[in-house]
Amino acid sequence: MSVQAEAIAPRRKLGRSATKFLSNRSAVFGGVLVATFILLALFAPLLAGYDPFATSFTSIRKPPSAEFWLGTDELGRDIYTRMLYGARASLMAGVVSVAIAVAVGVPFGLLAGYYGGWVDATISRVTEALLAIPFLILAIALAAFLGPSLTNAMIAIGLSATPIFVRLTRGQTLAVKTEDYVEGARAIGLPNVLIIIRYIFPNVLPPIVVQATITIATAIIAEASLSFLGLGQQPPNPSWGSMLNTAKNFMTQAPWMSIFPGGAIFLVVLGFNLLGDGLRDALDPRDN
């Protein structure tokens, strides 16, 4: 194959993947949902009508109205405003947590899959031990150990999700390292580090991207759970999980306090799951 053909082939493959993704209505709907929440979080100061921390004892637990679109909470704070700012915490927690998991898990997975032997055995045994512990239980334990804060919650969630990426990357590396182009790179004497970076990693990246997208949804739920338990975002800073924690005391008097944060969590998690499923289908090498 000529150099020009080698340069054109990846672009054609990317074009086919993009076309397949755009033809998947559920995937596009998920992407629109995710993009909508990202935009709401980014432009929260422009879209919010009130200060998210401002209290008003004359507006306590007001139902949704023209003045307060989503009602107010137990301190008279505007729920719509706090949800916009809470989206920042929830989305940041999802993205940063997964970034930590990918940054830690992928290198270990590459090492385990490529070198094998005692390196693979050691990394795999540790990974299996961590996978034996339920994800949320491990995240709660780490967050309790590190202390209650959004930063510590993101670290705890990221470390808890790391074994997923170690196992995925190891499996993909085991399949890729036996390909002819990798054997050819070894035959001409390329260093192992260069082979991993140049030939192994780019070919295991698509499934990692798909898994990361789906794991963001799991991380958002985990952050909401930790905040609900008082181990994540701390009051008065808004977070969907902490808003639900407060709302549980007013389920009958002010149901809107729980309906809207809960609905937001449902929609953003649905969006990331649909987006991840669409990316998985679009990047499937068997169809490209």
PDB file of C-alpha atoms in Angstrom:
ATOM      1  CA  MET A   1       0.000   0.000   0.000  1.00  0.00           C
ATOM      2  CA  SER A   2       1.358   3.450  -0.924  1.00  0.00           C
ATOM      3  CA  VAL A   3       1.947   6.209   1.591  1.00  0.00           C
ATOM      4  CA  GLN A   4      -0.925   8.212   0.087  1.00  0.00           C
ATOM      5  CA  ALA A   5      -3.298   5.263   0.412  1.00  0.00           C
ATOM      6  CA  GLU A   6      -2.216   4.723   4.013  1.00  0.00           C
ATOM      7  CA  ALA A   7      -3.037   8.373   4.753  1.00  0.00           C
ATOM      8  CA  ILE A   8      -6.454   8.216   3.072  1.00  0.00           C
ATOM      9  CA  ALA A   9      -7.592   4.938   4.704  1.00  0.00           C
ATOM     10  CA  PRO A  10      -7.964   6.315   8.282  1.00  0.00           C
ATOM     11  CA  ARG A  11      -9.961   9.289   6.988  1.00  0.00           C
ATOM     12  CA  ARG A  12     -12.326   6.991   5.136  1.00  0.00           C
ATOM     13  CA  LYS A  13     -12.748   4.835   8.227  1.00  0.00           C
ATOM     14  CA  LEU A  14     -13.456   7.916  10.349  1.00  0.00           C
ATOM     15  CA  GLY A  15     -16.000   9.102   7.788  1.00  0.00           C
ATOM     16  CA  ARG A  16     -17.808   5.761   7.840  1.00  0.00           C
ATOM     17  CA  SER A  17     -17.869   5.795  11.653  1.00  0.00           C
ATOM     18  CA  ALA A  18     -19.270   9.344  11.722  1.00  0.00           C
ATOM     19  CA  THR A  19     -21.946   8.462   9.164  1.00  0.00           C
ATOM     20  CA  LYS A  20     -22.948   5.393  11.131  1.00  0.00           C
ATOM     21  CA  PHE A  21     -23.115   7.369  14.365  1.00  0.00           C
ATOM     22  CA  LEU A  22     -25.271  10.117  12.838  1.00  0.00           C
ATOM     23  CA  SER A  23     -27.661   7.506  11.438  1.00  0.00           C
ATOM     24  CA  ASN A  24     -28.239   6.152  14.951  1.00  0.00           C
ATOM     25  CA  ARG A  25     -31.112   8.241  16.310  1.00  0.00           C
ATOM     26  CA  SER A  26     -30.719   7.164  19.930  1.00  0.00           C
ATOM     27  CA  ALA A  27     -27.001   7.980  19.841  1.00  0.00           C
ATOM     28  CA  VAL A  28     -27.669  11.426  18.389  1.00  0.00           C
ATOM     29  CA  PHE A  29     -30.378  12.008  21.012  1.00  0.00           C
ATOM     30  CA  GLY A  30     -27.893  11.038  23.725  1.00  0.00           C
ATOM     31  CA  GLY A  31     -25.306  13.402  22.271  1.00  0.00           C
ATOM     32  CA  VAL A  32     -27.845  16.240  22.222  1.00  0.00           C
ATOM     33  CA  LEU A  33     -28.760  15.569  25.865  1.00  0.00           C
ATOM     34  CA  VAL A  34     -25.114  15.578  26.931  1.00  0.00           C
ATOM     35  CA  ALA A  35     -24.348  18.710  24.910  1.00  0.00           C
ATOM     36  CA  THR A  36     -27.381  20.472  26.414  1.00  0.00           C
ATOM     37  CA  PHE A  37     -26.285  19.797  29.980  1.00  0.00           C
ATOM     38  CA  ILE A  38     -22.712  20.826  29.195  1.00  0.00           C
ATOM     39  CA  LEU A  39     -23.914  24.124  27.749  1.00  0.00           C
ATOM     40  CA  LEU A  40     -26.203  24.729  30.735  1.00  0.00           C
ATOM     41  CA  ALA A  41     -23.271  24.126  33.087  1.00  0.00           C
ATOM     42  CA  LEU A  42     -20.874  26.334  31.135  1.00  0.00           C
ATOM     43  CA  PHE A  43     -23.298  29.253  30.857  1.00  0.00           C
ATOM     44  CA  ALA A  44     -24.823  28.909  34.328  1.00  0.00           C
ATOM     45  CA  PRO A  45     -23.900  32.471  35.386  1.00  0.00           C
ATOM     46  CA  LEU A  46     -25.693  33.872  32.315  1.00  0.00           C
ATOM     47  CA  LEU A  47     -28.760  31.630  32.570  1.00  0.00           C
ATOM     48  CA  ALA A  48     -29.275  31.792  36.322  1.00  0.00           C
ATOM     49  CA  GLY A  49     -31.753  34.320  37.610  1.00  0.00           C
ATOM     50  CA  TYR A  50     -30.573  34.396  41.225  1.00  0.00           C
ATOM     51  CA  ASP A  51     -27.528  33.914  43.402  1.00  0.00           C
ATOM     52  CA  PRO A  52     -27.269  30.156  44.128  1.00  0.00           C
ATOM     53  CA  PHE A  53     -26.352  30.907  47.758  1.00  0.00           C
ATOM     54  CA  ALA A  54     -28.883  33.697  48.425  1.00  0.00           C
ATOM     55  CA  THR A  55     -31.549  32.750  50.957  1.00  0.00           C
ATOM     56  CA  SER A  56     -35.002  34.296  51.344  1.00  0.00           C
ATOM     57  CA  PHE A  57     -37.105  33.454  54.370  1.00  0.00           C
ATOM     58  CA  THR A  58     -40.160  34.886  52.631  1.00  0.00           C
ATOM     59  CA  SER A  59     -39.829  32.383  49.771  1.00  0.00           C
ATOM     60  CA  ILE A  60     -39.308  29.106  51.620  1.00  0.00           C
ATOM     61  CA  ARG A  61     -40.484  26.008  49.711  1.00  0.00           C
ATOM     62  CA  LYS A  62     -42.376  27.943  47.067  1.00  0.00           C
ATOM     63  CA  PRO A  63     -43.813  25.726  44.287  1.00  0.00           C
ATOM     64  CA  PRO A  64     -42.774  26.268  40.642  1.00  0.00           C
ATOM     65  CA  SER A  65     -44.081  29.578  39.324  1.00  0.00           C
ATOM     66  CA  ALA A  66     -43.297  32.364  36.879  1.00  0.00           C
ATOM     67  CA  GLU A  67     -40.951  33.877  39.483  1.00  0.00           C
ATOM     68  CA  PHE A  68     -39.251  30.627  40.498  1.00  0.00           C
ATOM     69  CA  TRP A  69     -39.392  28.277  37.516  1.00  0.00           C
ATOM     70  CA  LEU A  70     -38.538  25.134  39.512  1.00  0.00           C
ATOM     71  CA  GLY A  71     -39.601  26.365  42.934  1.00  0.00           C
ATOM     72  CA  THR A  72     -37.465  27.098  45.974  1.00  0.00           C
ATOM     73  CA  ASP A  73     -35.874  24.965  48.680  1.00  0.00           C
ATOM     74  CA  GLU A  74     -36.047  24.942  52.462  1.00  0.00           C
ATOM     75  CA  LEU A  75     -34.014  28.157  52.687  1.00  0.00           C
ATOM     76  CA  GLY A  76     -35.818  30.010  49.912  1.00  0.00           C
ATOM     77  CA  ARG A  77     -33.034  29.456  47.360  1.00  0.00           C
ATOM     78  CA  ASP A  78     -33.990  29.202  43.688  1.00  0.00           C
ATOM     79  CA  ILE A  79     -33.817  25.525  42.663  1.00  0.00           C
ATOM     80  CA  TYR A  80     -33.386  26.327  38.960  1.00  0.00           C
ATOM     81  CA  THR A  81     -30.280  28.403  39.720  1.00  0.00           C
ATOM     82  CA  ARG A  82     -28.839  25.806  42.068  1.00  0.00           C
ATOM     83  CA  MET A  83     -29.442  23.058  39.521  1.00  0.00           C
ATOM     84  CA  LEU A  84     -27.496  24.980  36.877  1.00  0.00           C
ATOM     85  CA  TYR A  85     -24.539  25.363  39.212  1.00  0.00           C
ATOM     86  CA  GLY A  86     -25.018  21.807  40.470  1.00  0.00           C
ATOM     87  CA  ALA A  87     -24.630  20.581  36.884  1.00  0.00           C
ATOM     88  CA  ARG A  88     -21.096  21.945  36.984  1.00  0.00           C
ATOM     89  CA  ALA A  89     -20.224  19.838  40.016  1.00  0.00           C
ATOM     90  CA  SER A  90     -21.862  16.672  38.701  1.00  0.00           C
ATOM     91  CA  LEU A  91     -20.427  16.863  35.184  1.00  0.00           C
ATOM     92  CA  MET A  92     -16.989  17.842  36.439  1.00  0.00           C
ATOM     93  CA  ALA A  93     -17.054  14.942  38.885  1.00  0.00           C
ATOM     94  CA  GLY A  94     -17.945  12.525  36.076  1.00  0.00           C
ATOM     95  CA  VAL A  95     -15.317  13.755  33.632  1.00  0.00           C
ATOM     96  CA  VAL A  96     -12.466  14.236  36.130  1.00  0.00           C
ATOM     97  CA  SER A  97     -13.125  10.897  37.837  1.00  0.00           C
ATOM     98  CA  VAL A  98     -12.985   9.037  34.519  1.00  0.00           C
ATOM     99  CA  ALA A  99      -9.886  11.001  33.489  1.00  0.00           C
ATOM    100  CA  ILE A 100      -8.178   9.791  36.675  1.00  0.00           C
ATOM    101  CA  ALA A 101      -9.284   6.214  35.998  1.00  0.00           C
ATOM    102  CA  VAL A 102      -8.017   6.340  32.408  1.00  0.00           C
ATOM    103  CA  ALA A 103      -4.721   8.010  33.350  1.00  0.00           C
ATOM    104  CA  VAL A 104      -3.988   5.344  35.971  1.00  0.00           C
ATOM    105  CA  GLY A 105      -5.634   2.272  34.464  1.00  0.00           C
ATOM    106  CA  VAL A 106      -4.582   2.435  30.805  1.00  0.00           C
ATOM    107  CA  PRO A 107      -0.782   2.458  31.409  1.00  0.00           C
ATOM    108  CA  PHE A 108      -1.049  -0.499  33.791  1.00  0.00           C
ATOM    109  CA  GLY A 109      -3.251  -2.336  31.308  1.00  0.00           C
ATOM    110  CA  LEU A 110      -0.743  -1.726  28.506  1.00  0.00           C
ATOM    111  CA  LEU A 111       2.123  -2.987  30.644  1.00  0.00           C
ATOM    112  CA  ALA A 112       0.243  -6.088  31.760  1.00  0.00           C
ATOM    113  CA  GLY A 113      -0.933  -7.006  28.272  1.00  0.00           C
ATOM    114  CA  TYR A 114       2.293  -6.302  26.424  1.00  0.00           C
ATOM    115  CA  TYR A 115       4.941  -7.713  28.776  1.00  0.00           C
ATOM    116  CA  GLY A 116       2.976 -10.594  30.319  1.00  0.00           C
ATOM    117  CA  GLY A 117       4.802 -12.815  32.835  1.00  0.00           C
ATOM    118  CA  TRP A 118       5.167 -11.604  36.392  1.00  0.00           C
ATOM    119  CA  VAL A 119       4.183  -8.063  35.403  1.00  0.00           C
ATOM    120  CA  ASP A 120       0.841  -9.294  34.074  1.00  0.00           C
ATOM    121  CA  ALA A 121       0.339 -11.641  37.027  1.00  0.00           C
ATOM    122  CA  THR A 122       0.960  -8.915  39.620  1.00  0.00           C
ATOM    123  CA  ILE A 123      -1.216  -6.280  37.962  1.00  0.00           C
ATOM    124  CA  SER A 124      -3.991  -8.772  37.202  1.00  0.00           C
ATOM    125  CA  ARG A 125      -4.160 -10.097  40.777  1.00  0.00           C
ATOM    126  CA  VAL A 126      -4.429  -6.587  42.221  1.00  0.00           C
ATOM    127  CA  THR A 127      -7.059  -5.675  39.622  1.00  0.00           C
ATOM    128  CA  GLU A 128      -9.113  -8.789  40.366  1.00  0.00           C
ATOM    129  CA  ALA A 129      -8.981  -8.054  44.088  1.00  0.00           C
ATOM    130  CA  LEU A 130     -10.311  -4.541  43.513  1.00  0.00           C
ATOM    131  CA  LEU A 131     -12.976  -5.779  41.103  1.00  0.00           C
ATOM    132  CA  ALA A 132     -14.203  -8.171  43.803  1.00  0.00           C
ATOM    133  CA  ILE A 133     -15.331  -5.119  45.797  1.00  0.00           C
ATOM    134  CA  PRO A 134     -18.543  -3.456  44.527  1.00  0.00           C
ATOM    135  CA  PHE A 135     -17.728  -0.175  42.784  1.00  0.00           C
ATOM    136  CA  LEU A 136     -19.886   2.083  44.948  1.00  0.00           C
ATOM    137  CA  ILE A 137     -18.797   0.431  48.203  1.00  0.00           C
ATOM    138  CA  LEU A 138     -15.149   0.968  47.294  1.00  0.00           C
ATOM    139  CA  ALA A 139     -15.848   4.602  46.353  1.00  0.00           C
ATOM    140  CA  ILE A 140     -17.638   5.231  49.661  1.00  0.00           C
ATOM    141  CA  ALA A 141     -14.770   3.664  51.622  1.00  0.00           C
ATOM    142  CA  LEU A 142     -12.131   5.733  49.832  1.00  0.00           C
ATOM    143  CA  ALA A 143     -14.168   8.943  50.130  1.00  0.00           C
ATOM    144  CA  ALA A 144     -14.672   8.360  53.851  1.00  0.00           C
ATOM    145  CA  PHE A 145     -10.935   7.750  54.246  1.00  0.00           C
ATOM    146  CA  LEU A 146      -9.931  10.857  52.267  1.00  0.00           C
ATOM    147  CA  GLY A 147     -12.545  13.123  53.840  1.00  0.00           C
ATOM    148  CA  PRO A 148     -15.756  14.779  52.637  1.00  0.00           C
ATOM    149  CA  SER A 149     -15.178  17.124  49.665  1.00  0.00           C
ATOM    150  CA  LEU A 150     -15.867  17.150  45.945  1.00  0.00           C
ATOM    151  CA  THR A 151     -12.160  16.795  45.130  1.00  0.00           C
ATOM    152  CA  ASN A 152     -11.753  13.748  47.359  1.00  0.00           C
ATOM    153  CA  ALA A 153     -14.973  12.273  45.960  1.00  0.00           C
ATOM    154  CA  MET A 154     -13.596  12.578  42.410  1.00  0.00           C
ATOM    155  CA  ILE A 155     -10.350  10.894  43.459  1.00  0.00           C
ATOM    156  CA  ALA A 156     -12.245   8.105  45.207  1.00  0.00           C
ATOM    157  CA  ILE A 157     -14.520   7.494  42.217  1.00  0.00           C
ATOM    158  CA  GLY A 158     -11.580   7.625  39.803  1.00  0.00           C
ATOM    159  CA  LEU A 159      -9.538   5.088  41.756  1.00  0.00           C
ATOM    160  CA  SER A 160     -12.592   2.843  42.129  1.00  0.00           C
ATOM    161  CA  ALA A 161     -13.130   2.851  38.348  1.00  0.00           C
ATOM    162  CA  THR A 162      -9.457   2.221  37.534  1.00  0.00           C
ATOM    163  CA  PRO A 163      -9.667  -1.621  37.541  1.00  0.00           C
ATOM    164  CA  ILE A 164     -12.275  -1.486  34.754  1.00  0.00           C
ATOM    165  CA  PHE A 165      -9.814   0.266  32.438  1.00  0.00           C
ATOM    166  CA  VAL A 166      -6.898  -1.933  33.484  1.00  0.00           C
ATOM    167  CA  ARG A 167      -8.816  -5.072  32.525  1.00  0.00           C
ATOM    168  CA  LEU A 168     -10.192  -3.596  29.285  1.00  0.00           C
ATOM    169  CA  THR A 169      -6.805  -2.256  28.133  1.00  0.00           C
ATOM    170  CA  ARG A 170      -5.022  -5.498  29.014  1.00  0.00           C
ATOM    171  CA  GLY A 171      -7.463  -7.563  26.974  1.00  0.00           C
ATOM    172  CA  GLN A 172      -7.233  -5.272  23.954  1.00  0.00           C
ATOM    173  CA  THR A 173      -3.437  -5.209  24.179  1.00  0.00           C
ATOM    174  CA  LEU A 174      -3.250  -9.014  24.242  1.00  0.00           C
ATOM    175  CA  ALA A 175      -5.204  -9.083  20.964  1.00  0.00           C
ATOM    176  CA  VAL A 176      -3.278  -6.285  19.238  1.00  0.00           C
ATOM    177  CA  LYS A 177       0.273  -7.322  20.171  1.00  0.00           C
ATOM    178  CA  THR A 178       0.032 -10.483  18.039  1.00  0.00           C
ATOM    179  CA  GLU A 179      -0.778  -8.515  14.848  1.00  0.00           C
ATOM    180  CA  ASP A 180       1.722  -8.611  11.994  1.00  0.00           C
ATOM    181  CA  TYR A 181       2.563  -4.916  12.137  1.00  0.00           C
ATOM    182  CA  VAL A 182       3.565  -5.232  15.786  1.00  0.00           C
ATOM    183  CA  GLU A 183       5.700  -8.284  15.045  1.00  0.00           C
ATOM    184  CA  GLY A 184       7.283  -6.343  12.187  1.00  0.00           C
ATOM    185  CA  ALA A 185       8.084  -3.443  14.517  1.00  0.00           C
ATOM    186  CA  ARG A 186       9.798  -5.855  16.900  1.00  0.00           C
ATOM    187  CA  ALA A 187      11.702  -7.458  14.027  1.00  0.00           C
ATOM    188  CA  ILE A 188      13.284  -4.157  12.965  1.00  0.00           C
ATOM    189  CA  GLY A 189      14.387  -3.520  16.540  1.00  0.00           C
ATOM    190  CA  LEU A 190      12.044  -0.758  17.692  1.00  0.00           C
ATOM    191  CA  PRO A 191      12.081  -0.227  21.483  1.00  0.00           C
ATOM    192  CA  ASN A 192       9.138  -1.668  23.418  1.00  0.00           C
ATOM    193  CA  VAL A 193       8.096   1.763  24.673  1.00  0.00           C
ATOM    194  CA  LEU A 194       7.910   3.098  21.110  1.00  0.00           C
ATOM    195  CA  ILE A 195       5.942   0.043  19.958  1.00  0.00           C
ATOM    196  CA  ILE A 196       3.424   0.531  22.780  1.00  0.00           C
ATOM    197  CA  ILE A 197       3.002   4.243  22.104  1.00  0.00           C
ATOM    198  CA  ARG A 198       2.988   4.121  18.304  1.00  0.00           C
ATOM    199  CA  TYR A 199       1.321   0.809  17.482  1.00  0.00           C
ATOM    200  CA  ILE A 200      -0.473  -0.627  20.524  1.00  0.00           C
ATOM    201  CA  PHE A 201      -2.102   2.391  22.153  1.00  0.00           C
ATOM    202  CA  PRO A 202      -3.771   3.915  19.034  1.00  0.00           C
ATOM    203  CA  ASN A 203      -5.388   0.554  18.253  1.00  0.00           C
ATOM    204  CA  VAL A 204      -6.766  -0.007  21.759  1.00  0.00           C
ATOM    205  CA  LEU A 205      -8.017   3.587  22.086  1.00  0.00           C
ATOM    206  CA  PRO A 206     -11.514   3.242  20.499  1.00  0.00           C
ATOM    207  CA  PRO A 207     -12.873   0.763  23.097  1.00  0.00           C
ATOM    208  CA  ILE A 208     -11.325   2.881  25.842  1.00  0.00           C
ATOM    209  CA  VAL A 209     -13.185   5.959  24.561  1.00  0.00           C
ATOM    210  CA  VAL A 210     -16.448   4.019  24.519  1.00  0.00           C
ATOM    211  CA  GLN A 211     -15.903   2.673  28.028  1.00  0.00           C
ATOM    212  CA  ALA A 212     -14.945   6.126  29.303  1.00  0.00           C
ATOM    213  CA  THR A 213     -18.172   7.620  27.937  1.00  0.00           C
ATOM    214  CA  ILE A 214     -20.292   4.975  29.646  1.00  0.00           C
ATOM    215  CA  THR A 215     -18.269   5.201  32.877  1.00  0.00           C
ATOM    216  CA  ILE A 216     -18.914   8.959  33.090  1.00  0.00           C
ATOM    217  CA  ALA A 217     -22.583   8.120  33.622  1.00  0.00           C
ATOM    218  CA  THR A 218     -21.652   5.711  36.423  1.00  0.00           C
ATOM    219  CA  ALA A 219     -19.348   8.319  37.963  1.00  0.00           C
ATOM    220  CA  ILE A 220     -22.127  10.941  37.964  1.00  0.00           C
ATOM    221  CA  ILE A 221     -24.402   8.544  39.847  1.00  0.00           C
ATOM    222  CA  ALA A 222     -21.562   7.756  42.253  1.00  0.00           C
ATOM    223  CA  GLU A 223     -20.911  11.461  42.894  1.00  0.00           C
ATOM    224  CA  ALA A 224     -24.605  12.031  43.546  1.00  0.00           C
ATOM    225  CA  SER A 225     -24.595   9.076  45.947  1.00  0.00           C
ATOM    226  CA  LEU A 226     -21.543  10.362  47.821  1.00  0.00           C
ATOM    227  CA  SER A 227     -23.006  13.875  48.023  1.00  0.00           C
ATOM    228  CA  PHE A 228     -26.294  12.378  49.232  1.00  0.00           C
ATOM    229  CA  LEU A 229     -24.329  10.646  52.008  1.00  0.00           C
ATOM    230  CA  GLY A 230     -22.441  13.846  52.863  1.00  0.00           C
ATOM    231  CA  LEU A 231     -19.118  12.649  51.404  1.00  0.00           C
ATOM    232  CA  GLY A 232     -19.120  14.737  48.212  1.00  0.00           C
ATOM    233  CA  GLN A 233     -19.934  18.380  47.519  1.00  0.00           C
ATOM    234  CA  GLN A 234     -20.393  20.158  50.828  1.00  0.00           C
ATOM    235  CA  PRO A 235     -23.187  22.656  51.604  1.00  0.00           C
ATOM    236  CA  PRO A 236     -23.908  25.380  50.722  1.00  0.00           C
ATOM    237  CA  ASN A 237     -22.256  24.558  47.382  1.00  0.00           C
ATOM    238  CA  PRO A 238     -24.913  23.114  45.060  1.00  0.00           C
ATOM    239  CA  SER A 239     -24.813  19.531  43.829  1.00  0.00           C
ATOM    240  CA  TRP A 240     -27.638  17.357  42.571  1.00  0.00           C
ATOM    241  CA  GLY A 241     -26.801  14.694  45.154  1.00  0.00           C
ATOM    242  CA  SER A 242     -26.706  17.124  48.079  1.00  0.00           C
ATOM    243  CA  MET A 243     -29.975  18.677  46.858  1.00  0.00           C
ATOM    244  CA  LEU A 244     -31.583  15.231  46.987  1.00  0.00           C
ATOM    245  CA  ASN A 245     -30.159  14.729  50.471  1.00  0.00           C
ATOM    246  CA  THR A 246     -31.974  17.852  51.637  1.00  0.00           C
ATOM    247  CA  ALA A 247     -35.124  17.074  49.636  1.00  0.00           C
ATOM    248  CA  LYS A 248     -35.653  13.708  51.340  1.00  0.00           C
ATOM    249  CA  ASN A 249     -36.908  15.577  54.413  1.00  0.00           C
ATOM    250  CA  PHE A 250     -39.617  17.388  52.415  1.00  0.00           C
ATOM    251  CA  MET A 251     -40.967  14.706  50.090  1.00  0.00           C
ATOM    252  CA  THR A 252     -44.612  15.423  50.949  1.00  0.00           C
ATOM    253  CA  GLN A 253     -44.436  19.180  51.598  1.00  0.00           C
ATOM    254  CA  ALA A 254     -42.219  20.102  48.596  1.00  0.00           C
ATOM    255  CA  PRO A 255     -41.872  17.207  46.123  1.00  0.00           C
ATOM    256  CA  TRP A 256     -40.368  19.506  43.470  1.00  0.00           C
ATOM    257  CA  MET A 257     -37.199  19.691  45.565  1.00  0.00           C
ATOM    258  CA  SER A 258     -36.457  16.057  44.700  1.00  0.00           C
ATOM    259  CA  ILE A 259     -38.198  15.687  41.319  1.00  0.00           C
ATOM    260  CA  PHE A 260     -36.033  18.144  39.401  1.00  0.00           C
ATOM    261  CA  PRO A 261     -32.557  17.111  40.663  1.00  0.00           C
ATOM    262  CA  GLY A 262     -33.528  13.453  40.312  1.00  0.00           C
ATOM    263  CA  GLY A 263     -34.822  14.057  36.793  1.00  0.00           C
ATOM    264  CA  ALA A 264     -31.614  15.857  35.846  1.00  0.00           C
ATOM    265  CA  ILE A 265     -29.501  12.929  37.030  1.00  0.00           C
ATOM    266  CA  PHE A 266     -31.714  10.525  35.073  1.00  0.00           C
ATOM    267  CA  LEU A 267     -31.474  12.544  31.852  1.00  0.00           C
ATOM    268  CA  VAL A 268     -27.725  13.137  31.914  1.00  0.00           C
ATOM    269  CA  VAL A 269     -27.002   9.492  32.735  1.00  0.00           C
ATOM    270  CA  LEU A 270     -29.372   8.417  29.953  1.00  0.00           C
ATOM    271  CA  GLY A 271     -27.575  10.761  27.568  1.00  0.00           C
ATOM    272  CA  PHE A 272     -24.118   9.393  28.333  1.00  0.00           C
ATOM    273  CA  ASN A 273     -25.328   5.785  28.095  1.00  0.00           C
ATOM    274  CA  LEU A 274     -26.975   6.362  24.712  1.00  0.00           C
ATOM    275  CA  LEU A 275     -23.906   8.244  23.504  1.00  0.00           C
ATOM    276  CA  GLY A 276     -21.616   5.436  24.645  1.00  0.00           C
ATOM    277  CA  ASP A 277     -23.745   2.785  22.945  1.00  0.00           C
ATOM    278  CA  GLY A 278     -23.713   4.803  19.733  1.00  0.00           C
ATOM    279  CA  LEU A 279     -19.946   5.222  19.832  1.00  0.00           C
ATOM    280  CA  ARG A 280     -19.521   1.489  20.447  1.00  0.00           C
ATOM    281  CA  ASP A 281     -21.552   0.646  17.354  1.00  0.00           C
ATOM    282  CA  ALA A 282     -19.895   3.329  15.230  1.00  0.00           C
ATOM    283  CA  LEU A 283     -16.333   2.339  16.207  1.00  0.00           C
ATOM    284  CA  ASP A 284     -16.887  -1.415  15.900  1.00  0.00           C
ATOM    285  CA  PRO A 285     -14.018  -2.564  13.636  1.00  0.00           C
ATOM    286  CA  ARG A 286     -16.106  -5.448  12.305  1.00  0.00           C
ATOM    287  CA  ASP A 287     -18.410  -2.941  10.593  1.00  0.00           C
ATOM    288  CA  ASN A 288     -15.766  -0.497   9.328  1.00  0.00           C
TER     289      ASN A 288
END
